């Protein structure tokens, strides 16, 4: 099997029509065999194998990205939940107190500042808080997402409605996959956020966090932030169609090798999607945190949000538009290598597994 990805709707090599038809023809010609009812058509076998490959490659790529970029993920999460009231909230205070209050509300200043502060106050291991939850979340997250995405994409490619509309196919497939994935892994992201933002050990581990959230907040607690997550499907709704489009266009330029195409397409698509959909990540993280990260807040009003509407209202009035973009610098530092690692390793793992199983 060649290493070059197919430029078709699916990024994975598929048998040419003539080969497929021949196999099905051979199968039908031998249908009189006494064991025919126990045989599976080669095309069905291939489809099942592809789903297994997509799930495995998705899990491996998610695990690789989670381990490699864990420190940036923790820093980004802490910056996102940090509430820093804008200057209007301090106009009644003397200048000196104003400066003290504004500084006190900002325990983290930028990516490097946050990293230094965490290492100094909590130790180096604080940069890897929630890694276990991250792994348990990212593995099923990308396994479910990529499997669903490839399934929808190939199904829609054969439908009358979308077979001639590639971009619409990719958009619909990515958003439907995002919805399914959000419902499946939302509890793990709630636990991950709580683990990453705790300074004092409120939770001793993943199972303890699960028990405590369920006991104190009920099943609803495990699905905090689900609404903005569902709205956030616009992120993947932008990212994956742009990724597929750029990948296809860049392959027309023979000066780019396959890995260069993946790096450019994945980086550009992730940056564009992040710029458009970033506020939902702040809303999701703050709702998931549910005021449990109060130890890293010093001056802001840190009462839990009552819901997404309350969160939007209070962020806007207490922090201004900047509140919706907390941690965006850390996000951009993280998203480019994350996109390259996740999508690039997914493509490579898929190619490798196809080659081994062909």
mmCIF file of C-alpha atoms in Angstrom, residues 61-75 77-78 118 124-140 188-189 191-198 203-206 334:
data_model
loop_
_atom_site.group_PDB
_atom_site.id
_atom_site.type_symbol
_atom_site.label_atom_id
_atom_site.label_comp_id
_atom_site.label_asym_id
_atom_site.label_seq_id
_atom_site.Cartn_x
_atom_site.Cartn_y
_atom_site.Cartn_z
ATOM 1 C CA UNK A 61 -3.063 10.003 18.790
ATOM 2 C CA UNK A 62 -5.109 11.359 21.697
ATOM 3 C CA UNK A 63 -2.815 9.687 24.226
ATOM 4 C CA UNK A 64 0.314 11.068 22.561
ATOM 5 C CA UNK A 65 -1.048 14.624 22.509
ATOM 6 C CA UNK A 66 -2.284 14.433 26.124
ATOM 7 C CA UNK A 67 1.086 13.327 27.529
ATOM 8 C CA UNK A 68 3.222 15.672 25.432
ATOM 9 C CA UNK A 69 1.177 18.820 26.033
ATOM 10 C CA UNK A 70 -0.050 18.229 29.590
ATOM 11 C CA UNK A 71 1.694 21.300 31.147
ATOM 12 C CA UNK A 72 0.230 23.685 28.557
ATOM 13 C CA UNK A 73 -3.206 22.181 29.051
ATOM 14 C CA UNK A 74 -3.066 22.750 32.839
ATOM 15 C CA UNK A 75 -1.827 26.348 32.402
ATOM 16 C CA UNK A 77 -7.236 25.757 32.051
ATOM 17 C CA UNK A 78 -6.086 27.838 35.015
ATOM 18 C CA UNK A 118 2.918 26.908 39.767
ATOM 19 C CA UNK A 124 6.922 20.727 39.217
ATOM 20 C CA UNK A 125 4.341 17.928 39.360
ATOM 21 C CA UNK A 126 1.549 20.525 39.443
ATOM 22 C CA UNK A 127 2.102 20.935 35.696
ATOM 23 C CA UNK A 128 0.820 17.388 35.250
ATOM 24 C CA UNK A 129 -2.282 17.611 37.413
ATOM 25 C CA UNK A 130 -5.197 15.767 35.879
ATOM 26 C CA UNK A 131 -2.968 13.836 33.459
ATOM 27 C CA UNK A 132 -4.592 10.523 34.379
ATOM 28 C CA UNK A 133 -8.021 12.004 33.746
ATOM 29 C CA UNK A 134 -6.721 13.560 30.543
ATOM 30 C CA UNK A 135 -5.592 10.182 29.276
ATOM 31 C CA UNK A 136 -8.846 8.517 30.287
ATOM 32 C CA UNK A 137 -10.684 11.348 28.541
ATOM 33 C CA UNK A 138 -8.637 11.870 25.383
ATOM 34 C CA UNK A 139 -8.404 8.182 24.502
ATOM 35 C CA UNK A 140 -12.192 7.637 24.257
ATOM 36 C CA UNK A 188 -14.148 13.030 32.277
ATOM 37 C CA UNK A 189 -13.621 16.679 31.273
ATOM 38 C CA UNK A 191 -13.149 15.733 36.576
ATOM 39 C CA UNK A 192 -10.084 16.840 34.582
ATOM 40 C CA UNK A 193 -10.892 20.526 35.076
ATOM 41 C CA UNK A 194 -11.445 20.048 38.821
ATOM 42 C CA UNK A 195 -8.164 18.136 39.182
ATOM 43 C CA UNK A 196 -6.209 20.731 37.201
ATOM 44 C CA UNK A 197 -7.509 23.733 39.142
ATOM 45 C CA UNK A 198 -7.245 22.425 42.692
ATOM 46 C CA UNK A 203 -9.826 15.212 45.320
ATOM 47 C CA UNK A 204 -7.243 12.480 45.853
ATOM 48 C CA UNK A 205 -7.771 10.862 42.480
ATOM 49 C CA UNK A 206 -10.122 10.260 39.580
ATOM 50 C CA UNK A 334 -0.806 24.664 22.737
#
